[in-house]
PDB file of N, CA and C in Angstrom:
ATOM      1  N   UNK A 115     169.265   7.382 128.406  1.00 84.00           N
ATOM      2  CA  UNK A 115     168.120   7.737 129.220  1.00 84.00           C
ATOM      3  C   UNK A 115     167.638   6.517 130.003  1.00 84.00           C
ATOM      4  N   UNK A 116     167.102   6.792 131.160  1.00 91.00           N
ATOM      5  CA  UNK A 116     166.585   5.703 131.987  1.00 91.00           C
ATOM      6  C   UNK A 116     165.151   5.382 131.581  1.00 91.00           C
ATOM      7  N   UNK A 117     164.666   4.283 132.124  1.00 95.00           N
ATOM      8  CA  UNK A 117     163.302   3.873 131.835  1.00 95.00           C
ATOM      9  C   UNK A 117     162.305   4.917 132.330  1.00 95.00           C
ATOM     10  N   UNK A 118     162.558   5.468 133.498  1.00 96.00           N
ATOM     11  CA  UNK A 118     161.626   6.451 134.063  1.00 96.00           C
ATOM     12  C   UNK A 118     161.583   7.728 133.236  1.00 96.00           C
ATOM     13  N   UNK A 119     162.694   8.088 132.622  1.00 96.00           N
ATOM     14  CA  UNK A 119     162.684   9.252 131.738  1.00 96.00           C
ATOM     15  C   UNK A 119     161.762   8.998 130.553  1.00 96.00           C
ATOM     16  N   UNK A 120     161.834   7.796 129.984  1.00 97.00           N
ATOM     17  CA  UNK A 120     160.949   7.445 128.860  1.00 97.00           C
ATOM     18  C   UNK A 120     159.495   7.400 129.298  1.00 97.00           C
ATOM     19  N   UNK A 121     159.257   6.912 130.503  1.00 97.00           N
ATOM     20  CA  UNK A 121     157.879   6.874 131.008  1.00 97.00           C
ATOM     21  C   UNK A 121     157.345   8.291 131.162  1.00 97.00           C
ATOM     22  N   UNK A 122     158.150   9.196 131.700  1.00 97.00           N
ATOM     23  CA  UNK A 122     157.709  10.581 131.872  1.00 97.00           C
ATOM     24  C   UNK A 122     157.500  11.270 130.524  1.00 97.00           C
ATOM     25  N   UNK A 123     158.372  11.000 129.564  1.00 97.00           N
ATOM     26  CA  UNK A 123     158.195  11.572 128.225  1.00 97.00           C
ATOM     27  C   UNK A 123     156.909  11.039 127.593  1.00 97.00           C
ATOM     28  N   UNK A 124     156.644   9.751 127.756  1.00 97.00           N
ATOM     29  CA  UNK A 124     155.409   9.175 127.211  1.00 97.00           C
ATOM     30  C   UNK A 124     154.185   9.779 127.894  1.00 97.00           C
ATOM     31  N   UNK A 125     154.259   9.983 129.199  1.00 98.00           N
ATOM     32  CA  UNK A 125     153.134  10.602 129.917  1.00 98.00           C
ATOM     33  C   UNK A 125     152.882  12.017 129.396  1.00 98.00           C
ATOM     34  N   UNK A 126     153.945  12.781 129.205  1.00 98.00           N
ATOM     35  CA  UNK A 126     153.793  14.142 128.695  1.00 98.00           C
ATOM     36  C   UNK A 126     153.207  14.129 127.284  1.00 98.00           C
ATOM     37  N   UNK A 127     153.654  13.204 126.453  1.00 97.00           N
ATOM     38  CA  UNK A 127     153.131  13.122 125.082  1.00 97.00           C
ATOM     39  C   UNK A 127     151.649  12.772 125.087  1.00 97.00           C
ATOM     40  N   UNK A 128     151.251  11.845 125.936  1.00 97.00           N
ATOM     41  CA  UNK A 128     149.841  11.466 126.002  1.00 97.00           C
ATOM     42  C   UNK A 128     149.004  12.630 126.527  1.00 97.00           C
ATOM     43  N   UNK A 129     149.499  13.334 127.532  1.00 97.00           N
ATOM     44  CA  UNK A 129     148.748  14.458 128.086  1.00 97.00           C
ATOM     45  C   UNK A 129     148.613  15.576 127.049  1.00 97.00           C
ATOM     46  N   UNK A 130     149.684  15.861 126.312  1.00 96.00           N
ATOM     47  CA  UNK A 130     149.611  16.891 125.272  1.00 96.00           C
ATOM     48  C   UNK A 130     148.653  16.478 124.155  1.00 96.00           C
ATOM     49  N   UNK A 131     148.637  15.202 123.837  1.00 95.00           N
ATOM     50  CA  UNK A 131     147.689  14.709 122.831  1.00 95.00           C
ATOM     51  C   UNK A 131     146.258  14.900 123.302  1.00 95.00           C
ATOM     52  N   UNK A 132     146.029  14.637 124.586  1.00 95.00           N
ATOM     53  CA  UNK A 132     144.687  14.821 125.129  1.00 95.00           C
ATOM     54  C   UNK A 132     144.283  16.294 125.093  1.00 95.00           C
ATOM     55  N   UNK A 133     145.187  17.167 125.449  1.00 95.00           N
ATOM     56  CA  UNK A 133     144.890  18.602 125.413  1.00 95.00           C
ATOM     57  C   UNK A 133     144.648  19.057 123.972  1.00 95.00           C
ATOM     58  N   UNK A 134     145.415  18.527 123.034  1.00 93.00           N
ATOM     59  CA  UNK A 134     145.224  18.895 121.627  1.00 93.00           C
ATOM     60  C   UNK A 134     143.847  18.474 121.138  1.00 93.00           C
ATOM     61  N   UNK A 135     143.278  17.420 121.725  1.00 89.00           N
ATOM     62  CA  UNK A 135     141.944  16.979 121.337  1.00 89.00           C
ATOM     63  C   UNK A 135     140.879  18.028 121.601  1.00 89.00           C
ATOM     64  N   UNK A 136     141.090  18.866 122.612  1.00 92.00           N
ATOM     65  CA  UNK A 136     140.119  19.929 122.903  1.00 92.00           C
ATOM     66  C   UNK A 136     140.169  21.049 121.869  1.00 92.00           C
ATOM     67  N   UNK A 137     141.237  21.111 121.100  1.00 92.00           N
ATOM     68  CA  UNK A 137     141.392  22.167 120.104  1.00 92.00           C
ATOM     69  C   UNK A 137     140.779  21.788 118.751  1.00 92.00           C
ATOM     70  N   UNK A 138     140.357  20.542 118.600  1.00 90.00           N
ATOM     71  CA  UNK A 138     139.764  20.098 117.332  1.00 90.00           C
ATOM     72  C   UNK A 138     138.362  20.698 117.220  1.00 90.00           C
ATOM     73  N   UNK A 139     138.040  21.301 116.090  1.00 90.00           N
ATOM     74  CA  UNK A 139     136.701  21.873 115.927  1.00 90.00           C
ATOM     75  C   UNK A 139     135.614  20.801 116.031  1.00 90.00           C
ATOM     76  N   UNK A 140     134.503  21.176 116.634  1.00 88.00           N
ATOM     77  CA  UNK A 140     133.407  20.231 116.829  1.00 88.00           C
ATOM     78  C   UNK A 140     132.828  19.707 115.531  1.00 88.00           C
ATOM     79  N   UNK A 141     132.867  20.507 114.474  1.00 89.00           N
ATOM     80  CA  UNK A 141     132.315  20.064 113.184  1.00 89.00           C
ATOM     81  C   UNK A 141     133.108  18.890 112.618  1.00 89.00           C
ATOM     82  N   UNK A 142     134.398  18.839 112.910  1.00 88.00           N
ATOM     83  CA  UNK A 142     135.204  17.704 112.428  1.00 88.00           C
ATOM     84  C   UNK A 142     134.778  16.422 113.135  1.00 88.00           C
ATOM     85  N   UNK A 143     134.463  16.513 114.412  1.00 87.00           N
ATOM     86  CA  UNK A 143     134.119  15.328 115.189  1.00 87.00           C
ATOM     87  C   UNK A 143     132.725  14.800 114.861  1.00 87.00           C
ATOM     88  N   UNK A 144     131.866  15.646 114.288  1.00 90.00           N
ATOM     89  CA  UNK A 144     130.515  15.228 113.961  1.00 90.00           C
ATOM     90  C   UNK A 144     130.430  14.484 112.634  1.00 90.00           C
ATOM     91  N   UNK A 145     131.520  14.451 111.887  1.00 91.00           N
ATOM     92  CA  UNK A 145     131.542  13.754 110.606  1.00 91.00           C
ATOM     93  C   UNK A 145     131.408  12.246 110.853  1.00 91.00           C
ATOM     94  N   UNK A 146     130.552  11.532 110.092  1.00 92.00           N
ATOM     95  CA  UNK A 146     130.357  10.095 110.330  1.00 92.00           C
ATOM     96  C   UNK A 146     131.614   9.252 110.150  1.00 92.00           C
ATOM     97  N   UNK A 147     132.499   9.679 109.265  1.00 93.00           N
ATOM     98  CA  UNK A 147     133.735   8.917 109.047  1.00 93.00           C
ATOM     99  C   UNK A 147     134.604   8.906 110.300  1.00 93.00           C
ATOM    100  N   UNK A 148     134.621  10.019 111.015  1.00 90.00           N
ATOM    101  CA  UNK A 148     135.427  10.099 112.241  1.00 90.00           C
ATOM    102  C   UNK A 148     134.883   9.126 113.282  1.00 90.00           C
ATOM    103  N   UNK A 149     133.568   9.022 113.385  1.00 89.00           N
ATOM    104  CA  UNK A 149     132.969   8.085 114.322  1.00 89.00           C
ATOM    105  C   UNK A 149     133.287   6.640 113.976  1.00 89.00           C
ATOM    106  N   UNK A 150     133.239   6.308 112.680  1.00 93.00           N
ATOM    107  CA  UNK A 150     133.546   4.928 112.260  1.00 93.00           C
ATOM    108  C   UNK A 150     135.010   4.604 112.493  1.00 93.00           C
ATOM    109  N   UNK A 151     135.897   5.546 112.155  1.00 93.00           N
ATOM    110  CA  UNK A 151     137.329   5.289 112.332  1.00 93.00           C
ATOM    111  C   UNK A 151     137.668   5.136 113.810  1.00 93.00           C
ATOM    112  N   UNK A 152     137.101   5.975 114.649  1.00 90.00           N
ATOM    113  CA  UNK A 152     137.420   5.860 116.075  1.00 90.00           C
ATOM    114  C   UNK A 152     136.886   4.556 116.651  1.00 90.00           C
ATOM    115  N   UNK A 153     135.738   4.095 116.177  1.00 91.00           N
ATOM    116  CA  UNK A 153     135.229   2.802 116.630  1.00 91.00           C
ATOM    117  C   UNK A 153     136.112   1.648 116.187  1.00 91.00           C
ATOM    118  N   UNK A 154     136.578   1.695 114.946  1.00 95.00           N
ATOM    119  CA  UNK A 154     137.450   0.632 114.444  1.00 95.00           C
ATOM    120  C   UNK A 154     138.810   0.654 115.131  1.00 95.00           C
ATOM    121  N   UNK A 155     139.313   1.853 115.431  1.00 94.00           N
ATOM    122  CA  UNK A 155     140.607   1.939 116.106  1.00 94.00           C
ATOM    123  C   UNK A 155     140.530   1.348 117.505  1.00 94.00           C
ATOM    124  N   UNK A 156     139.395   1.521 118.171  1.00 93.00           N
ATOM    125  CA  UNK A 156     139.233   0.953 119.505  1.00 93.00           C
ATOM    126  C   UNK A 156     139.278  -0.566 119.448  1.00 93.00           C
ATOM    127  N   UNK A 157     138.563  -1.138 118.490  1.00 93.00           N
ATOM    128  CA  UNK A 157     138.554  -2.606 118.344  1.00 93.00           C
ATOM    129  C   UNK A 157     139.950  -3.110 117.981  1.00 93.00           C
ATOM    130  N   UNK A 158     140.631  -2.416 117.079  1.00 95.00           N
ATOM    131  CA  UNK A 158     141.967  -2.841 116.674  1.00 95.00           C
ATOM    132  C   UNK A 158     142.950  -2.757 117.838  1.00 95.00           C
ATOM    133  N   UNK A 159     142.835  -1.716 118.647  1.00 94.00           N
ATOM    134  CA  UNK A 159     143.726  -1.575 119.801  1.00 94.00           C
ATOM    135  C   UNK A 159     143.485  -2.693 120.810  1.00 94.00           C
ATOM    136  N   UNK A 160     142.224  -2.980 121.099  1.00 93.00           N
ATOM    137  CA  UNK A 160     141.927  -4.055 122.046  1.00 93.00           C
ATOM    138  C   UNK A 160     142.370  -5.406 121.508  1.00 93.00           C
ATOM    139  N   UNK A 161     142.179  -5.641 120.214  1.00 92.00           N
ATOM    140  CA  UNK A 161     142.618  -6.911 119.616  1.00 92.00           C
ATOM    141  C   UNK A 161     144.132  -7.052 119.684  1.00 92.00           C
ATOM    142  N   UNK A 162     144.847  -5.971 119.444  1.00 94.00           N
ATOM    143  CA  UNK A 162     146.307  -6.053 119.511  1.00 94.00           C
ATOM    144  C   UNK A 162     146.779  -6.273 120.939  1.00 94.00           C
ATOM    145  N   UNK A 163     146.101  -5.677 121.911  1.00 93.00           N
ATOM    146  CA  UNK A 163     146.477  -5.911 123.305  1.00 93.00           C
ATOM    147  C   UNK A 163     146.237  -7.363 123.702  1.00 93.00           C
ATOM    148  N   UNK A 164     145.111  -7.927 123.261  1.00 91.00           N
ATOM    149  CA  UNK A 164     144.814  -9.331 123.572  1.00 91.00           C
ATOM    150  C   UNK A 164     145.853 -10.237 122.915  1.00 91.00           C
ATOM    151  N   UNK A 165     146.172  -9.975 121.656  1.00 89.00           N
ATOM    152  CA  UNK A 165     147.154 -10.804 120.951  1.00 89.00           C
ATOM    153  C   UNK A 165     148.524 -10.713 121.609  1.00 89.00           C
ATOM    154  N   UNK A 166     148.903  -9.517 122.003  1.00 90.00           N
ATOM    155  CA  UNK A 166     150.219  -9.344 122.622  1.00 90.00           C
ATOM    156  C   UNK A 166     150.286 -10.040 123.977  1.00 90.00           C
ATOM    157  N   UNK A 167     149.233  -9.919 124.775  1.00 89.00           N
ATOM    158  CA  UNK A 167     149.241 -10.554 126.089  1.00 89.00           C
ATOM    159  C   UNK A 167     149.074 -12.061 125.993  1.00 89.00           C
ATOM    160  N   UNK A 168     148.545 -12.551 124.887  1.00 88.00           N
ATOM    161  CA  UNK A 168     148.353 -13.993 124.730  1.00 88.00           C
ATOM    162  C   UNK A 168     149.629 -14.682 124.276  1.00 88.00           C
ATOM    163  N   UNK A 169     150.359 -14.071 123.393  1.00 87.00           N
ATOM    164  CA  UNK A 169     151.484 -14.768 122.762  1.00 87.00           C
ATOM    165  C   UNK A 169     152.844 -14.160 123.051  1.00 87.00           C
ATOM    166  N   UNK A 170     152.945 -13.308 124.052  1.00 88.00           N
ATOM    167  CA  UNK A 170     154.253 -12.715 124.329  1.00 88.00           C
ATOM    168  C   UNK A 170     154.831 -13.291 125.612  1.00 88.00           C
ATOM    169  N   UNK A 171     156.129 -13.390 125.617  1.00 85.00           N
ATOM    170  CA  UNK A 171     156.846 -13.868 126.794  1.00 85.00           C
ATOM    171  C   UNK A 171     158.146 -13.107 126.929  1.00 85.00           C
ATOM    172  N   UNK A 172     158.964 -13.538 127.862  1.00 85.00           N
ATOM    173  CA  UNK A 172     160.235 -12.850 128.077  1.00 85.00           C
ATOM    174  C   UNK A 172     161.181 -13.020 126.894  1.00 85.00           C
ATOM    175  N   UNK A 173     161.089 -14.169 126.212  1.00 85.00           N
ATOM    176  CA  UNK A 173     162.016 -14.458 125.122  1.00 85.00           C
ATOM    177  C   UNK A 173     161.415 -14.251 123.744  1.00 85.00           C
ATOM    178  N   UNK A 174     160.227 -13.674 123.647  1.00 86.00           N
ATOM    179  CA  UNK A 174     159.592 -13.465 122.354  1.00 86.00           C
ATOM    180  C   UNK A 174     158.220 -14.098 122.319  1.00 86.00           C
ATOM    181  N   UNK A 175     157.889 -14.689 121.184  1.00 88.00           N
ATOM    182  CA  UNK A 175     156.570 -15.291 121.009  1.00 88.00           C
ATOM    183  C   UNK A 175     156.523 -16.623 121.760  1.00 88.00           C
ATOM    184  N   UNK A 176     155.482 -16.781 122.583  1.00 86.00           N
ATOM    185  CA  UNK A 176     155.304 -17.991 123.377  1.00 86.00           C
ATOM    186  C   UNK A 176     153.900 -18.522 123.118  1.00 86.00           C
ATOM    187  N   UNK A 177     153.807 -19.788 122.768  1.00 87.00           N
ATOM    188  CA  UNK A 177     152.504 -20.427 122.579  1.00 87.00           C
ATOM    189  C   UNK A 177     152.288 -21.387 123.733  1.00 87.00           C
ATOM    190  N   UNK A 178     151.371 -21.051 124.631  1.00 88.00           N
ATOM    191  CA  UNK A 178     151.141 -21.881 125.811  1.00 88.00           C
ATOM    192  C   UNK A 178     149.643 -21.957 126.097  1.00 88.00           C
ATOM    193  N   UNK A 179     149.290 -22.174 127.330  1.00 91.00           N
ATOM    194  CA  UNK A 179     147.885 -22.367 127.707  1.00 91.00           C
ATOM    195  C   UNK A 179     147.038 -21.118 127.464  1.00 91.00           C
ATOM    196  N   UNK A 180     147.678 -19.970 127.414  1.00 92.00           N
ATOM    197  CA  UNK A 180     146.915 -18.738 127.176  1.00 92.00           C
ATOM    198  C   UNK A 180     146.254 -18.750 125.802  1.00 92.00           C
ATOM    199  N   UNK A 181     146.907 -19.369 124.839  1.00 92.00           N
ATOM    200  CA  UNK A 181     146.322 -19.454 123.502  1.00 92.00           C
ATOM    201  C   UNK A 181     145.077 -20.336 123.512  1.00 92.00           C
ATOM    202  N   UNK A 182     145.123 -21.437 124.258  1.00 93.00           N
ATOM    203  CA  UNK A 182     143.944 -22.286 124.408  1.00 93.00           C
ATOM    204  C   UNK A 182     142.823 -21.564 125.143  1.00 93.00           C
ATOM    205  N   UNK A 183     143.184 -20.781 126.138  1.00 94.00           N
ATOM    206  CA  UNK A 183     142.181 -20.004 126.869  1.00 94.00           C
ATOM    207  C   UNK A 183     141.518 -18.983 125.955  1.00 94.00           C
ATOM    208  N   UNK A 184     142.307 -18.355 125.111  1.00 94.00           N
ATOM    209  CA  UNK A 184     141.750 -17.391 124.170  1.00 94.00           C
ATOM    210  C   UNK A 184     140.819 -18.075 123.175  1.00 94.00           C
ATOM    211  N   UNK A 185     141.204 -19.263 122.715  1.00 95.00           N
ATOM    212  CA  UNK A 185     140.350 -20.009 121.777  1.00 95.00           C
ATOM    213  C   UNK A 185     139.043 -20.406 122.451  1.00 95.00           C
ATOM    214  N   UNK A 186     139.107 -20.874 123.692  1.00 96.00           N
ATOM    215  CA  UNK A 186     137.882 -21.252 124.408  1.00 96.00           C
ATOM    216  C   UNK A 186     136.982 -20.043 124.622  1.00 96.00           C
ATOM    217  N   UNK A 187     137.575 -18.916 124.964  1.00 95.00           N
ATOM    218  CA  UNK A 187     136.774 -17.702 125.152  1.00 95.00           C
ATOM    219  C   UNK A 187     136.166 -17.239 123.828  1.00 95.00           C
ATOM    220  N   UNK A 188     136.913 -17.397 122.740  1.00 95.00           N
ATOM    221  CA  UNK A 188     136.377 -17.009 121.431  1.00 95.00           C
ATOM    222  C   UNK A 188     135.193 -17.879 121.043  1.00 95.00           C
ATOM    223  N   UNK A 189     135.290 -19.172 121.321  1.00 96.00           N
ATOM    224  CA  UNK A 189     134.170 -20.074 121.030  1.00 96.00           C
ATOM    225  C   UNK A 189     132.960 -19.689 121.865  1.00 96.00           C
ATOM    226  N   UNK A 190     133.192 -19.379 123.135  1.00 96.00           N
ATOM    227  CA  UNK A 190     132.075 -18.957 123.996  1.00 96.00           C
ATOM    228  C   UNK A 190     131.444 -17.662 123.477  1.00 96.00           C
ATOM    229  N   UNK A 191     132.278 -16.772 122.978  1.00 95.00           N
ATOM    230  CA  UNK A 191     131.741 -15.526 122.418  1.00 95.00           C
ATOM    231  C   UNK A 191     130.930 -15.803 121.158  1.00 95.00           C
ATOM    232  N   UNK A 192     131.415 -16.731 120.328  1.00 96.00           N
ATOM    233  CA  UNK A 192     130.677 -17.071 119.111  1.00 96.00           C
ATOM    234  C   UNK A 192     129.320 -17.697 119.437  1.00 96.00           C
ATOM    235  N   UNK A 193     129.249 -18.386 120.561  1.00 97.00           N
ATOM    236  CA  UNK A 193     127.989 -18.988 120.989  1.00 97.00           C
ATOM    237  C   UNK A 193     127.119 -17.991 121.745  1.00 97.00           C
ATOM    238  N   UNK A 194     127.571 -16.744 121.792  1.00 97.00           N
ATOM    239  CA  UNK A 194     126.847 -15.653 122.466  1.00 97.00           C
ATOM    240  C   UNK A 194     126.599 -15.941 123.941  1.00 97.00           C
ATOM    241  N   UNK A 195     127.609 -16.485 124.578  1.00 96.00           N
ATOM    242  CA  UNK A 195     127.523 -16.760 126.013  1.00 96.00           C
ATOM    243  C   UNK A 195     127.665 -15.451 126.792  1.00 96.00           C
ATOM    244  N   UNK A 196     127.110 -15.393 127.990  1.00 96.00           N
ATOM    245  CA  UNK A 196     127.300 -14.203 128.818  1.00 96.00           C
ATOM    246  C   UNK A 196     128.781 -13.998 129.176  1.00 96.00           C
ATOM    247  N   UNK A 197     129.114 -12.776 129.547  1.00 95.00           N
ATOM    248  CA  UNK A 197     130.517 -12.433 129.790  1.00 95.00           C
ATOM    249  C   UNK A 197     131.132 -13.313 130.864  1.00 95.00           C
ATOM    250  N   UNK A 198     130.397 -13.578 131.924  1.00 97.00           N
ATOM    251  CA  UNK A 198     130.933 -14.411 132.999  1.00 97.00           C
ATOM    252  C   UNK A 198     131.256 -15.814 132.493  1.00 97.00           C
ATOM    253  N   UNK A 199     130.429 -16.354 131.628  1.00 96.00           N
ATOM    254  CA  UNK A 199     130.687 -17.687 131.061  1.00 96.00           C
ATOM    255  C   UNK A 199     131.926 -17.643 130.173  1.00 96.00           C
ATOM    256  N   UNK A 200     132.099 -16.564 129.430  1.00 96.00           N
ATOM    257  CA  UNK A 200     133.290 -16.425 128.580  1.00 96.00           C
ATOM    258  C   UNK A 200     134.547 -16.432 129.437  1.00 96.00           C
ATOM    259  N   UNK A 201     134.518 -15.676 130.527  1.00 96.00           N
ATOM    260  CA  UNK A 201     135.685 -15.610 131.415  1.00 96.00           C
ATOM    261  C   UNK A 201     135.942 -16.976 132.044  1.00 96.00           C
ATOM    262  N   UNK A 202     134.880 -17.620 132.497  1.00 97.00           N
ATOM    263  CA  UNK A 202     135.053 -18.930 133.122  1.00 97.00           C
ATOM    264  C   UNK A 202     135.533 -19.974 132.114  1.00 97.00           C
ATOM    265  N   UNK A 203     135.067 -19.909 130.888  1.00 96.00           N
ATOM    266  CA  UNK A 203     135.535 -20.843 129.857  1.00 96.00           C
ATOM    267  C   UNK A 203     137.022 -20.645 129.579  1.00 96.00           C
ATOM    268  N   UNK A 204     137.443 -19.413 129.479  1.00 95.00           N
ATOM    269  CA  UNK A 204     138.865 -19.143 129.254  1.00 95.00           C
ATOM    270  C   UNK A 204     139.720 -19.587 130.428  1.00 95.00           C
ATOM    271  N   UNK A 205     139.265 -19.273 131.636  1.00 96.00           N
ATOM    272  CA  UNK A 205     140.032 -19.661 132.824  1.00 96.00           C
ATOM    273  C   UNK A 205     140.060 -21.176 132.974  1.00 96.00           C
ATOM    274  N   UNK A 206     138.936 -21.819 132.712  1.00 96.00           N
ATOM    275  CA  UNK A 206     138.899 -23.281 132.814  1.00 96.00           C
ATOM    276  C   UNK A 206     139.792 -23.941 131.787  1.00 96.00           C
ATOM    277  N   UNK A 207     139.788 -23.413 130.575  1.00 95.00           N
ATOM    278  CA  UNK A 207     140.649 -23.978 129.531  1.00 95.00           C
ATOM    279  C   UNK A 207     142.123 -23.806 129.888  1.00 95.00           C
ATOM    280  N   UNK A 208     142.479 -22.645 130.400  1.00 94.00           N
ATOM    281  CA  UNK A 208     143.876 -22.426 130.784  1.00 94.00           C
ATOM    282  C   UNK A 208     144.273 -23.344 131.930  1.00 94.00           C
ATOM    283  N   UNK A 209     143.382 -23.487 132.908  1.00 95.00           N
ATOM    284  CA  UNK A 209     143.691 -24.372 134.040  1.00 95.00           C
ATOM    285  C   UNK A 209     143.820 -25.816 133.581  1.00 95.00           C
ATOM    286  N   UNK A 210     142.905 -26.240 132.693  1.00 95.00           N
ATOM    287  CA  UNK A 210     142.965 -27.610 132.204  1.00 95.00           C
ATOM    288  C   UNK A 210     144.233 -27.885 131.399  1.00 95.00           C
ATOM    289  N   UNK A 211     144.586 -26.951 130.533  1.00 94.00           N
ATOM    290  CA  UNK A 211     145.794 -27.137 129.724  1.00 94.00           C
ATOM    291  C   UNK A 211     147.047 -27.146 130.590  1.00 94.00           C
ATOM    292  N   UNK A 212     147.068 -26.282 131.597  1.00 94.00           N
ATOM    293  CA  UNK A 212     148.240 -26.277 132.493  1.00 94.00           C
ATOM    294  C   UNK A 212     148.290 -27.530 133.344  1.00 94.00           C
ATOM    295  N   UNK A 213     147.126 -28.066 133.705  1.00 94.00           N
ATOM    296  CA  UNK A 213     147.102 -29.307 134.486  1.00 94.00           C
ATOM    297  C   UNK A 213     147.658 -30.471 133.673  1.00 94.00           C
ATOM    298  N   UNK A 214     147.461 -30.424 132.358  1.00 91.00           N
ATOM    299  CA  UNK A 214     148.011 -31.469 131.491  1.00 91.00           C
ATOM    300  C   UNK A 214     149.440 -31.160 131.047  1.00 91.00           C
ATOM    301  N   UNK A 215     150.003 -30.092 131.571  1.00 88.00           N
ATOM    302  CA  UNK A 215     151.388 -29.762 131.275  1.00 88.00           C
ATOM    303  C   UNK A 215     151.611 -29.077 129.950  1.00 88.00           C
ATOM    304  N   UNK A 216     150.566 -28.470 129.409  1.00 82.00           N
ATOM    305  CA  UNK A 216     150.703 -27.783 128.122  1.00 82.00           C
ATOM    306  C   UNK A 216     150.925 -26.286 128.279  1.00 82.00           C
ATOM    307  N   UNK A 217     151.194 -25.839 129.410  1.00 72.00           N
ATOM    308  CA  UNK A 217     151.350 -24.394 129.541  1.00 72.00           C
ATOM    309  C   UNK A 217     152.340 -24.067 130.554  1.00 72.00           C
TER     310      UNK A 217
END
């Protein structure tokens, strides 16, 4: 199979999953456990996307300036900095590390 065939199959699977969501009874969705699990799954999905985009490369795991940028952004988040400051801290750290040849 070609890549586009897999993309179309994935699109169909996601669309069918979305349609199946409308068939779930409302009483199931009102349960507090469902709300907690869906909130945790969102955080876990975003964390995995950040980790994958930070440490992945063409040849596998790559540790470069992106890891420093993520660390700088994490420190800014721990200091409760505004979102724009977090982004600027990450971008500045990545630029600085690349300027020193670490990325």
